[in-house]
CSV table of C-alpha atoms and ligand atoms in Angstrom, one decimal:
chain,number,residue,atom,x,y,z
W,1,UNK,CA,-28.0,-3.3,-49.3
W,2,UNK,CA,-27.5,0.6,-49.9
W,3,UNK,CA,-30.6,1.5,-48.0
W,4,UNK,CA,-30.1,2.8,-44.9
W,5,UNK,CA,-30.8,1.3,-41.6
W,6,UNK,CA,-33.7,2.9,-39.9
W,7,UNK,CA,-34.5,0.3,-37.1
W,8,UNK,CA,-31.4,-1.0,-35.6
W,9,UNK,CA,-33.4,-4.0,-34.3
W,10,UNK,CA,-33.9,-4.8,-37.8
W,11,UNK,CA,-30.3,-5.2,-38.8
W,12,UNK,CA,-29.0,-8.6,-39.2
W,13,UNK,CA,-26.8,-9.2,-36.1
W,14,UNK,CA,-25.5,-12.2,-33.7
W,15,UNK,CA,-23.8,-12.6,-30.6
W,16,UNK,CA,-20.2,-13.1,-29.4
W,17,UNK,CA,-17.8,-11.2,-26.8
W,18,UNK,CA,-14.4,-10.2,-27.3
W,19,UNK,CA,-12.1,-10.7,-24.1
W,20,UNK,CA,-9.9,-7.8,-23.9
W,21,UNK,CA,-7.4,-7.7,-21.2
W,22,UNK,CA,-5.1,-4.6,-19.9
W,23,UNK,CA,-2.9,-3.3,-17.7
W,24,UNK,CA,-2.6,0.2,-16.7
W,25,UNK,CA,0.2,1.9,-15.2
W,26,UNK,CA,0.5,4.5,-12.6
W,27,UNK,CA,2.8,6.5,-13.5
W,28,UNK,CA,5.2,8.8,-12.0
W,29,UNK,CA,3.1,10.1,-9.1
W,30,UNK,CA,0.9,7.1,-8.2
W,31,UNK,CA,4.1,5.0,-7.9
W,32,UNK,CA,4.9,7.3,-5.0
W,33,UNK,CA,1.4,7.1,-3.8
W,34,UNK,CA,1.4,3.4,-3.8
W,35,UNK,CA,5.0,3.2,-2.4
W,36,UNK,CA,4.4,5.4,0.6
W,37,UNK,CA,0.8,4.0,0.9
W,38,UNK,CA,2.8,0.2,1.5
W,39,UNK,CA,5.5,1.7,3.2
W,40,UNK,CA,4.6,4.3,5.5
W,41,UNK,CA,0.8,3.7,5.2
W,42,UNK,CA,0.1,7.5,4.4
W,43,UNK,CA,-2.1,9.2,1.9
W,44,UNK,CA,-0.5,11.7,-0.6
W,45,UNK,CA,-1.8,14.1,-2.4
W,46,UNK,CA,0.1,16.9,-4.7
W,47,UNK,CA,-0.8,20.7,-4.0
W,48,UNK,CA,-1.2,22.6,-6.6
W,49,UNK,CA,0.2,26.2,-6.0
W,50,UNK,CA,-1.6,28.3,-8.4
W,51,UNK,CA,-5.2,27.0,-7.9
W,52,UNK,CA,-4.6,25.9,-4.6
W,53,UNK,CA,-5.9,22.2,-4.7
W,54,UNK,CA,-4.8,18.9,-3.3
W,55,UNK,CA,-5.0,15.8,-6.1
W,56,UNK,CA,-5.8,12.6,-4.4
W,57,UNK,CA,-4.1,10.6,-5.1
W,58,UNK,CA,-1.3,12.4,-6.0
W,59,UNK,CA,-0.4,13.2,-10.0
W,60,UNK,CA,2.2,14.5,-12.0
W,61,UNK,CA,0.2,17.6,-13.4
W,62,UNK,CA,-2.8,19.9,-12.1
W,63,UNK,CA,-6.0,19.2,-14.8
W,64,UNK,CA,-6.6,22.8,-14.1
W,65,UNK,CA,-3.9,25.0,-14.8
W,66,UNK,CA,-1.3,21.9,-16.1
W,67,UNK,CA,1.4,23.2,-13.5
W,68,UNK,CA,3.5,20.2,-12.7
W,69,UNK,CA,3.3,19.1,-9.2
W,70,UNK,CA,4.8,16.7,-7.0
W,71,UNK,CA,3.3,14.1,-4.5
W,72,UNK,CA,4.2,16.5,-1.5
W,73,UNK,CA,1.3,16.9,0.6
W,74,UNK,CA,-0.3,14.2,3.3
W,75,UNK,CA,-4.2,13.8,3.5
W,76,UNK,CA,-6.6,11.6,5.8
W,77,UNK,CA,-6.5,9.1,6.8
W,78,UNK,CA,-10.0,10.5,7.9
W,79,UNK,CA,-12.4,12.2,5.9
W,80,UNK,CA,-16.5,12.8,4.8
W,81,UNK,CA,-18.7,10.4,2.6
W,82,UNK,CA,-19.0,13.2,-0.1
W,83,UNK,CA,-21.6,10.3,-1.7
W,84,UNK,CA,-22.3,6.6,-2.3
W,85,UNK,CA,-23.7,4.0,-3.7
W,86,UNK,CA,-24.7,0.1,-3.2
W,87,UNK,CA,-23.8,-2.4,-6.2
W,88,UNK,CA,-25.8,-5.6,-6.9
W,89,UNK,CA,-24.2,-6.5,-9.5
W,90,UNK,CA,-20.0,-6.8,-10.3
W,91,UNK,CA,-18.2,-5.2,-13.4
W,92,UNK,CA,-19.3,-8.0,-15.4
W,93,UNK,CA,-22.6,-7.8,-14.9
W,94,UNK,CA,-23.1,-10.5,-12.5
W,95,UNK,CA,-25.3,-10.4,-9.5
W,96,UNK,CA,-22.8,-10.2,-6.4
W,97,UNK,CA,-23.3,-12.7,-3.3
W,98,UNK,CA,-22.6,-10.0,-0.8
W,99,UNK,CA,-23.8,-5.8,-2.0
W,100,UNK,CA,-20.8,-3.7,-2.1
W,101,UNK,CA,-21.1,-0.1,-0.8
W,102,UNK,CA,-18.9,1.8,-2.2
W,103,UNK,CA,-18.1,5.6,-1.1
W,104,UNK,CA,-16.7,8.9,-2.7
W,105,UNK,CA,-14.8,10.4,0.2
W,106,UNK,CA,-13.1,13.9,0.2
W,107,UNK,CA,-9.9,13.3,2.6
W,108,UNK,CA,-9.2,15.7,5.2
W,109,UNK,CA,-6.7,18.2,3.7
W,110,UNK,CA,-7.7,17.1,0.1
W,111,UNK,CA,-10.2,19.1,-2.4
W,112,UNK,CA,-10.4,15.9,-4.7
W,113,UNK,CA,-12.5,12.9,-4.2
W,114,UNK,CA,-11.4,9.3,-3.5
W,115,UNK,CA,-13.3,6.2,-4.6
W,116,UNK,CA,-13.3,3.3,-2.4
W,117,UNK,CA,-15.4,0.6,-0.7
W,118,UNK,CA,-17.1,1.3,2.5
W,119,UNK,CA,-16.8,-1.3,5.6
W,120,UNK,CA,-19.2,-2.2,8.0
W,121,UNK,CA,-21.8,0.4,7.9
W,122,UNK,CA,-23.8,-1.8,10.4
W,123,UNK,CA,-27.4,-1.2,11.2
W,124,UNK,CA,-27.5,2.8,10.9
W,125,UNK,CA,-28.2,3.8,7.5
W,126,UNK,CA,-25.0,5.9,5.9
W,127,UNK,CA,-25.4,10.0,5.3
W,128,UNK,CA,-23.9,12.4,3.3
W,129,UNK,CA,-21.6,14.7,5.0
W,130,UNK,CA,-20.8,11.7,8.0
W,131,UNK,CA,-16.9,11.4,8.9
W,132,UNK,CA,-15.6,8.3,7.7
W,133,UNK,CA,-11.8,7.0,8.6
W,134,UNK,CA,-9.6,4.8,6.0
W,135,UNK,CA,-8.9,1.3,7.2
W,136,UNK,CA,-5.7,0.0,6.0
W,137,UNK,CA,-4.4,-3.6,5.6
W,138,UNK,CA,-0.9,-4.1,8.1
W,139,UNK,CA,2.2,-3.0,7.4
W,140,UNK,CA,3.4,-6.9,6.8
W,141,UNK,CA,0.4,-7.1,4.0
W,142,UNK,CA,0.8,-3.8,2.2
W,143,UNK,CA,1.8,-4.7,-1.0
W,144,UNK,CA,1.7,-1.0,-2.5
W,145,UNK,CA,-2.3,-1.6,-4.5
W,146,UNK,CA,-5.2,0.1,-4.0
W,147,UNK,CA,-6.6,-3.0,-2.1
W,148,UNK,CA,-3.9,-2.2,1.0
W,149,UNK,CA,-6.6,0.3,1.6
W,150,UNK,CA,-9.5,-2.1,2.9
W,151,UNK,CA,-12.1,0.7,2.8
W,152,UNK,CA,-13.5,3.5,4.3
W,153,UNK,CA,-15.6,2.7,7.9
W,154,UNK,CA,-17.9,5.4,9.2
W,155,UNK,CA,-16.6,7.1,12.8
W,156,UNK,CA,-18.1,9.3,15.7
W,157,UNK,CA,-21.0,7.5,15.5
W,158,UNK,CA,-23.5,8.1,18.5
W,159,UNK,CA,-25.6,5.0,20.0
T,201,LIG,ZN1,-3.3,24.3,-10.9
């Protein structure tokens, strides 16, 4: 019983899961993000004046320099894929119907990166450094989430 354990496959083990649940907040600066992303369907950022970076989305303090900063600075709504990625599988692990793409795009006027799904690449396959434009949900469906953002849709796309 005091010997120790080598071989983890040869410990005695069996299965079970453990639902956990959470909720996380947004705090102070991504309430304003999410309010002014439902209500006025803008992007904000917070500049930081020492380093000279835009946060998206915005947030209370710079991770650089810890400056506090306010959600004071408009970005997008267009932007470049900075990278991405297809998913076959959801968070849980379970094969999806329907691959989702999903994107890293740096927002024009932003230094930051923004995850988000990408939309409708079509037939032309998606490239690194290609313009892509947010597409939000209306103004009457906004309901101040990160799902009134529908995604990210590729533009200035040649024939
Ligand atoms: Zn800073």
């Amino acid at each position: 019983m005091f010997e120790k354990t080598s071989r983890p496959a040869d410990v005695r083990r069996w299965p079970g899961s453990i639902p956990v649940g959470h909720r996380y907040t947004p705090g102070r600066a991504g309430e304003v993000f999410f309010a002014a992303l439902r209500d006025g369907g803008v992007l904000l950022g917070s500049r930081c004046p020492s380093c000279e970076l835009v946060y998206v989305p915005a947030r209370a303090f710079c991770e650089r320099c810890f400056s506090e900063l306010a959600p004071d600075t408009e970005v997008g709504p267009g932007g470049e894929l900075v990278s991405f990625t297809v998913a076959f599988a959801g968070v849980d692990g379970r094969p999806l119907d329907v691959p989702v793409t999903y994107g890293l795009v740096r927002l024009d006027g932003a230094d930051t990166v923004f995850l988000h799904v990408l939309l409708d690449a079509g037939d032309e396959p998606l490239e690194i450094g290609e313009r892509v434009e947010a597409v939000l949900r209306p103004g009457t469906e906004r309901t101040g989430s990160i799902l009134d953002i529908e995604g990210f849709r590729p533009v200035e796309r040649t024939a």
